[in-house]
GROMACS .gro file of C-alpha atoms in nm:
model
  300
    1MET     CA    1   2.242  -1.429  -0.942
    2LEU     CA    2   2.556  -1.626  -0.862
    3LEU     CA    3   2.855  -1.394  -0.881
    4PRO     CA    4   3.226  -1.476  -0.902
    5GLY     CA    5   3.403  -1.444  -0.569
    6ASN     CA    6   3.661  -1.179  -0.480
    7GLY     CA    7   3.568  -0.969  -0.781
    8GLU     CA    8   3.736  -1.214  -1.020
    9VAL     CA    9   3.605  -1.410  -1.311
   10PRO     CA   10   3.587  -1.782  -1.227
   11GLU     CA   11   3.899  -1.963  -1.342
   12SER     CA   12   3.774  -2.301  -1.460
   13ASN     CA   13   3.980  -2.605  -1.384
   14ARG     CA   14   4.253  -2.394  -1.231
   15SER     CA   15   4.261  -2.593  -0.909
   16ARG     CA   16   4.288  -2.913  -1.108
   17ALA     CA   17   4.583  -2.780  -1.304
   18GLU     CA   18   4.761  -2.659  -0.992
   19LEU     CA   19   4.712  -2.995  -0.821
   20GLY     CA   20   4.858  -3.172  -1.121
   21SER     CA   21   5.157  -2.938  -1.156
   22GLU     CA   22   5.348  -3.069  -0.856
   23PRO     CA   23   5.703  -3.195  -0.915
   24GLY     CA   24   5.713  -3.536  -1.074
   25SER     CA   25   5.357  -3.526  -1.204
   26GLU     CA   26   5.186  -3.406  -1.518
   27PRO     CA   27   4.877  -3.183  -1.516
   28GLY     CA   28   4.564  -3.385  -1.464
   29GLU     CA   29   4.735  -3.705  -1.358
   30GLY     CA   30   4.594  -3.881  -1.054
   31PHE     CA   31   4.258  -3.705  -1.070
   32GLU     CA   32   4.005  -3.868  -0.841
   33PRO     CA   33   3.659  -3.709  -0.808
   34GLY     CA   34   3.562  -3.622  -0.452
   35PRO     CA   35   3.223  -3.547  -0.294
   36GLU     CA   36   3.212  -3.210  -0.472
   37ALA     CA   37   3.186  -3.394  -0.804
   38LEU     CA   38   2.828  -3.482  -0.709
   39ILE     CA   39   2.730  -3.209  -0.462
   40VAL     CA   40   2.831  -2.906  -0.670
   41PRO     CA   41   2.645  -3.011  -0.989
   42VAL     CA   42   2.332  -3.082  -0.782
   43VAL     CA   43   2.351  -2.739  -0.615
   44PHE     CA   44   2.416  -2.569  -0.948
   45GLY     CA   45   2.122  -2.760  -1.095
   46LEU     CA   46   1.890  -2.628  -0.823
   47ILE     CA   47   2.020  -2.275  -0.881
   48PHE     CA   48   1.960  -2.316  -1.253
   49VAL     CA   49   1.601  -2.441  -1.216
   50LEU     CA   50   1.494  -2.193  -0.947
   51GLY     CA   51   1.662  -1.901  -1.119
   52LEU     CA   52   1.508  -1.989  -1.454
   53LEU     CA   53   1.159  -2.019  -1.306
   54GLY     CA   54   1.187  -1.708  -1.088
   55ASN     CA   55   1.320  -1.474  -1.355
   56SER     CA   56   1.078  -1.607  -1.617
   57LEU     CA   57   0.784  -1.545  -1.382
   58VAL     CA   58   0.904  -1.190  -1.314
   59MET     CA   59   0.918  -1.113  -1.686
   60LEU     CA   60   0.579  -1.279  -1.742
   61VAL     CA   61   0.408  -1.081  -1.464
   62ILE     CA   62   0.548  -0.748  -1.583
   63GLY     CA   63   0.458  -0.833  -1.943
   64LYS     CA   64   0.098  -0.915  -1.848
   65ALA     CA   65   0.068  -0.600  -1.637
   66LYS     CA   66   0.141  -0.388  -1.945
   67TYR     CA   67  -0.156  -0.539  -2.130
   68SER     CA   68  -0.401  -0.526  -1.838
   69ILE     CA   69  -0.448  -0.148  -1.874
   70GLY     CA   70  -0.742  -0.025  -2.074
   71GLY     CA   71  -0.900  -0.352  -2.181
   72GLY     CA   72  -0.599  -0.527  -2.325
   73LYS     CA   73  -0.424  -0.222  -2.465
   74ARG     CA   74  -0.057  -0.190  -2.406
   75GLY     CA   75   0.017   0.052  -2.124
   76PRO     CA   76   0.334   0.252  -2.068
   77SER     CA   77   0.614   0.071  -1.887
   78SER     CA   78   0.748   0.242  -1.578
   79PRO     CA   79   1.125   0.288  -1.550
   80THR     CA   80   1.126   0.059  -1.247
   81ASN     CA   81   0.969  -0.226  -1.444
   82ILE     CA   82   1.218  -0.177  -1.725
   83PHE     CA   83   1.510  -0.202  -1.483
   84VAL     CA   84   1.362  -0.512  -1.316
   85VAL     CA   85   1.321  -0.683  -1.654
   86ASN     CA   86   1.680  -0.595  -1.738
   87LEU     CA   87   1.795  -0.759  -1.415
   88SER     CA   88   1.603  -1.072  -1.507
   89VAL     CA   89   1.757  -1.080  -1.855
   90ALA     CA   90   2.107  -1.052  -1.709
   91ASP     CA   91   2.034  -1.332  -1.463
   92LEU     CA   92   1.894  -1.554  -1.737
   93GLY     CA   93   2.203  -1.495  -1.949
   94PHE     CA   94   2.424  -1.609  -1.664
   95LEU     CA   95   2.207  -1.911  -1.585
   96LEU     CA   96   2.186  -2.031  -1.944
   97PHE     CA   97   2.541  -1.972  -2.064
   98CYS     CA   98   2.754  -2.005  -1.750
   99VAL     CA   99   2.605  -2.226  -1.479
  100PRO     CA  100   2.582  -2.551  -1.680
  101PHE     CA  101   2.945  -2.529  -1.794
  102GLN     CA  102   3.080  -2.423  -1.456
  103ALA     CA  103   2.906  -2.717  -1.288
  104THR     CA  104   3.113  -2.960  -1.495
  105VAL     CA  105   3.441  -2.813  -1.368
  106TYR     CA  106   3.399  -3.006  -1.043
  107SER     CA  107   3.292  -3.334  -1.201
  108LEU     CA  108   3.512  -3.364  -1.512
  109PRO     CA  109   3.892  -3.392  -1.508
  110GLN     CA  110   3.937  -3.149  -1.799
  111TRP     CA  111   3.755  -2.893  -2.011
  112VAL     CA  112   3.562  -3.069  -2.288
  113PHE     CA  113   3.357  -2.788  -2.446
  114GLY     CA  114   3.620  -2.627  -2.668
  115GLY     CA  115   3.780  -2.286  -2.690
  116PHE     CA  116   3.473  -2.086  -2.796
  117VAL     CA  117   3.261  -2.200  -2.502
  118CYS     CA  118   3.555  -2.138  -2.268
  119THR     CA  119   3.585  -1.777  -2.383
  120PHE     CA  120   3.215  -1.709  -2.433
  121SER     CA  121   3.093  -1.847  -2.099
  122HIS     CA  122   3.340  -1.642  -1.896
  123TYR     CA  123   3.270  -1.332  -2.105
  124VAL     CA  124   2.893  -1.365  -2.052
  125SER     CA  125   2.954  -1.422  -1.681
  126SER     CA  126   3.146  -1.095  -1.654
  127VAL     CA  127   2.894  -0.902  -1.865
  128SER     CA  128   2.597  -1.033  -1.664
  129MET     CA  129   2.766  -0.944  -1.337
  130LEU     CA  130   2.839  -0.586  -1.447
  131VAL     CA  131   2.491  -0.540  -1.598
  132SER     CA  132   2.330  -0.644  -1.269
  133ILE     CA  133   2.550  -0.408  -1.068
  134PHE     CA  134   2.501  -0.111  -1.300
  135THR     CA  135   2.125  -0.174  -1.315
  136LEU     CA  136   2.099  -0.169  -0.935
  137ALA     CA  137   2.287   0.162  -0.936
  138ALA     CA  138   2.051   0.301  -1.202
  139MET     CA  139   1.750   0.190  -0.995
  140SER     CA  140   1.884   0.380  -0.694
  141VAL     CA  141   1.914   0.695  -0.907
  142ASP     CA  142   1.560   0.639  -1.035
  143ARG     CA  143   1.429   0.611  -0.678
  144TYR     CA  144   1.615   0.929  -0.583
  145ILE     CA  145   1.456   1.122  -0.870
  146ALA     CA  146   1.109   0.980  -0.796
  147VAL     CA  147   1.115   1.062  -0.423
  148VAL     CA  148   1.347   1.357  -0.366
  149LEU     CA  149   1.284   1.542  -0.694
  150SER     CA  150   0.915   1.454  -0.724
  151GLN     CA  151   0.800   1.818  -0.719
  152LYS     CA  152   1.066   1.950  -0.953
  153PRO     CA  153   1.086   1.967  -1.336
  154ARG     CA  154   1.371   1.718  -1.333
  155ARG     CA  155   1.119   1.444  -1.262
  156CYS     CA  156   1.056   1.429  -1.638
  157MET     CA  157   1.386   1.241  -1.654
  158ARG     CA  158   1.191   0.934  -1.534
  159SER     CA  159   1.058   0.843  -1.876
  160ARG     CA  160   1.044   0.517  -2.066
  161ARG     CA  161   1.275   0.655  -2.331
  162ASN     CA  162   1.544   0.757  -2.081
  163ALA     CA  163   1.518   0.422  -1.904
  164LEU     CA  164   1.574   0.233  -2.229
  165ALA     CA  165   1.867   0.460  -2.313
  166SER     CA  166   2.017   0.387  -1.972
  167ILE     CA  167   1.978   0.013  -2.031
  168ALA     CA  168   2.155   0.041  -2.367
  169MET     CA  169   2.443   0.232  -2.206
  170ILE     CA  170   2.467  -0.026  -1.927
  171TRP     CA  171   2.499  -0.315  -2.171
  172ALA     CA  172   2.749  -0.130  -2.389
  173LEU     CA  173   2.967  -0.036  -2.091
  174SER     CA  174   2.950  -0.388  -1.946
  175ALA     CA  175   3.042  -0.545  -2.279
  176ALA     CA  176   3.337  -0.309  -2.322
  177CYS     CA  177   3.468  -0.365  -1.969
  178SER     CA  178   3.452  -0.743  -2.015
  179VAL     CA  179   3.662  -0.753  -2.333
  180PRO     CA  180   3.986  -0.830  -2.140
  181VAL     CA  181   3.816  -1.136  -1.994
  182ALA     CA  182   3.746  -1.271  -2.342
  183GLN     CA  183   4.101  -1.192  -2.452
  184HIS     CA  184   4.273  -1.373  -2.167
  185GLN     CA  185   4.042  -1.669  -2.104
  186ILE     CA  186   4.196  -1.939  -2.323
  187LEU     CA  187   4.250  -2.312  -2.348
  188ILE     CA  188   4.582  -2.444  -2.222
  189ASP     CA  189   4.696  -2.783  -2.348
  190TYR     CA  190   4.944  -3.017  -2.185
  191PRO     CA  191   5.009  -3.279  -2.455
  192SER     CA  192   5.210  -3.501  -2.223
  193GLY     CA  193   4.938  -3.523  -1.958
  194THR     CA  194   4.657  -3.774  -1.935
  195ASN     CA  195   4.394  -3.500  -1.885
  196SER     CA  196   4.547  -3.222  -2.082
  197THR     CA  197   4.299  -2.939  -2.160
  198TYR     CA  198   4.210  -2.657  -1.922
  199CYS     CA  199   4.006  -2.337  -1.955
  200TRP     CA  200   4.241  -2.094  -1.787
  201GLU     CA  201   4.278  -1.718  -1.742
  202HIS     CA  202   4.620  -1.637  -1.878
  203TRP     CA  203   4.792  -1.296  -1.858
  204GLU     CA  204   5.137  -1.236  -2.001
  205SER     CA  205   5.199  -0.949  -1.759
  206ARG     CA  206   5.115  -0.950  -1.390
  207ALA     CA  207   5.108  -0.571  -1.388
  208ALA     CA  208   4.840  -0.569  -1.658
  209LYS     CA  209   4.637  -0.826  -1.467
  210ARG     CA  210   4.658  -0.628  -1.143
  211SER     CA  211   4.565  -0.306  -1.323
  212TYR     CA  212   4.258  -0.468  -1.476
  213LYS     CA  213   4.152  -0.620  -1.145
  214VAL     CA  214   4.181  -0.283  -0.969
  215VAL     CA  215   3.983  -0.106  -1.241
  216ALA     CA  216   3.719  -0.381  -1.239
  217LEU     CA  217   3.692  -0.359  -0.860
  218LEU     CA  218   3.648   0.018  -0.865
  219LEU     CA  219   3.413   0.030  -1.161
  220GLY     CA  220   3.213  -0.281  -1.081
  221TYR     CA  221   3.190  -0.260  -0.703
  222VAL     CA  222   3.321   0.046  -0.518
  223LEU     CA  223   3.172   0.326  -0.730
  224PRO     CA  224   2.827   0.162  -0.775
  225LEU     CA  225   2.815   0.086  -0.402
  226LEU     CA  226   2.892   0.449  -0.315
  227LEU     CA  227   2.629   0.572  -0.560
  228ILE     CA  228   2.364   0.335  -0.421
  229CYS     CA  229   2.442   0.432  -0.061
  230CYS     CA  230   2.432   0.805  -0.138
  231CYS     CA  231   2.102   0.786  -0.328
  232TYR     CA  232   1.920   0.579  -0.067
  233ALA     CA  233   2.064   0.788   0.216
  234ARG     CA  234   1.919   1.098   0.050
  235VAL     CA  235   1.585   0.922   0.002
  236LEU     CA  236   1.569   0.821   0.370
  237PHE     CA  237   1.667   1.171   0.483
  238HIS     CA  238   1.400   1.325   0.260
  239LEU     CA  239   1.128   1.089   0.384
  240HIS     CA  240   1.228   1.145   0.747
  241LYS     CA  241   1.211   1.521   0.696
  242LYS     CA  242   0.867   1.497   0.536
  243MET     CA  243   0.732   1.282   0.818
  244LYS     CA  244   0.853   1.537   1.074
  245ASN     CA  245   0.675   1.816   0.883
  246VAL     CA  246   0.354   1.614   0.869
  247SER     CA  247   0.364   1.546   1.244
  248LYS     CA  248   0.423   1.917   1.316
  249LYS     CA  249   0.124   2.017   1.101
  250SER     CA  250  -0.101   1.766   1.273
  251GLN     CA  251   0.003   1.896   1.615
  252ARG     CA  252  -0.073   2.255   1.509
  253SER     CA  253  -0.417   2.159   1.381
  254LYS     CA  254  -0.493   1.980   1.708
  255ARG     CA  255  -0.399   2.290   1.907
  256LYS     CA  256  -0.623   2.520   1.699
  257SER     CA  257  -0.932   2.300   1.701
  258PRO     CA  258  -1.116   2.204   2.026
  259PRO     CA  259  -1.079   1.849   2.151
  260GLU     CA  260  -1.308   1.582   2.016
  261SER     CA  261  -1.488   1.543   2.350
  262THR     CA  262  -1.566   1.917   2.362
  263ARG     CA  263  -1.707   1.910   2.010
  264ARG     CA  264  -1.931   1.619   2.097
  265VAL     CA  265  -2.069   1.801   2.406
  266LEU     CA  266  -2.142   2.114   2.203
  267VAL     CA  267  -2.320   1.920   1.930
  268THR     CA  268  -2.529   1.731   2.186
  269ALA     CA  269  -2.625   2.053   2.367
  270GLU     CA  270  -2.724   2.215   2.039
  271ASN     CA  271  -2.946   1.923   1.950
  272LEU     CA  272  -3.112   1.919   2.294
  273THR     CA  273  -3.180   2.294   2.320
  274GLY     CA  274  -3.212   2.419   1.966
  275HIS     CA  275  -3.413   2.142   1.807
  276PRO     CA  276  -3.737   2.181   2.019
  277ALA     CA  277  -3.738   2.558   1.970
  278ARG     CA  278  -3.708   2.517   1.593
  279GLN     CA  279  -3.997   2.268   1.593
  280ILE     CA  280  -4.223   2.515   1.784
  281ASN     CA  281  -4.137   2.801   1.548
  282ASN     CA  282  -4.210   2.582   1.245
  283LYS     CA  283  -4.552   2.482   1.383
  284ARG     CA  284  -4.633   2.846   1.471
  285SER     CA  285  -4.547   2.965   1.122
  286MET     CA  286  -4.768   2.695   0.969
  287HIS     CA  287  -5.057   2.810   1.193
  288CYS     CA  288  -5.007   3.174   1.094
  289ASP     CA  289  -5.047   3.086   0.729
  290ARG     CA  290  -5.399   2.966   0.797
  291VAL     CA  291  -5.501   3.282   0.991
  292ALA     CA  292  -5.628   3.592   0.814
  293ALA     CA  293  -5.373   3.847   0.702
  294ASP     CA  294  -5.516   4.122   0.927
  295ARG     CA  295  -5.443   3.920   1.238
  296PRO     CA  296  -5.067   3.915   1.284
  297CYS     CA  297  -4.913   3.621   1.462
  298ARG     CA  298  -4.676   3.645   1.747
  299LYS     CA  299  -4.347   3.468   1.716
  300ILE     CA  300  -4.219   3.262   2.002
   0.00000   0.00000   0.00000
C-alpha cells in the first residue's frame, strides 16, 4: 500500500499553488508540465493494476479455502485469515478511491474533481493507512497469543468472533481519527488566476495542526510500532527458549541410551547366537510330540 510520506496526508496541488504564489504572479500562472506529468501517472497506473490484482487474488484464495473443507461446506475462518482480508480491503480502498485522483495532481494544472472528491479521497487515504497499521498491530498480538499463550486458557481469545470485533474497532477508530482530515481538506479558489482551483489542507490555527500531527504520529506510528516490536520479541524469545529445552532433552536421551553402533552389534550378536539355538529347541519339541508319553525327551 502506498502511504503518505512523513506521516502527513498528501496535500494535492500544494506545490503548484506555492510555485504560482511568487510575487508578481497569480496561482497557477505559467504552469508547464514536466517529465513527472507522464512518469508519475504511469507509475501510479502500475501500482493500481498490480495492487488490484494482488489484493483480489488474496481475497479469492482465502475465500476458496473456506469452502474447500468438508466437501464444499464453509469452514471456520482463522483470525489470521480475517486480518489478512482486512488488509486487502484497506489496500483496495486506497487504490480505488485515492490513487487515480492523486495521479492527476502531477499532470493537471488544477483540481478538476470537485470538493466532495477532494475531501473524500484524502479521508479514505487516511482511514486506509490507519486501518493497515492497526491491523498489523492486531496480527502481532494474535501471533503472540498463538505462540506464547498456546498452552493457557487465554488462547480462547483467538476466535473468529473476537477477530471480527477487533476489525470493527479498528475501522471505527481509524474513521474517528481521520475526521480532522475531512474537515480541513478543502478547495481553495483564486478567481483572478488562470488555473484557480486547488485541493488544499487548510488549518486556521498552526497549534491545532501541530497537535493533530503529533497525535497522529503517536497513534498511527509510534505506539503500533512499539506494540509490534514487543509482541514479536516475546515470540522470538519464547521460541528460542523452547528450542533450547528440546536440545537439552535430546542430549539427555542420547546419554541414557547406548550409541547406535552398540545397539547394532548387540542385535547382530543376538541373531547369530540365539537364533540357531531356538531352531534346535523347536525341532526337538516337535520330535517329542511324536514320541510316546512314557519316554520323556531331553531338552537341549
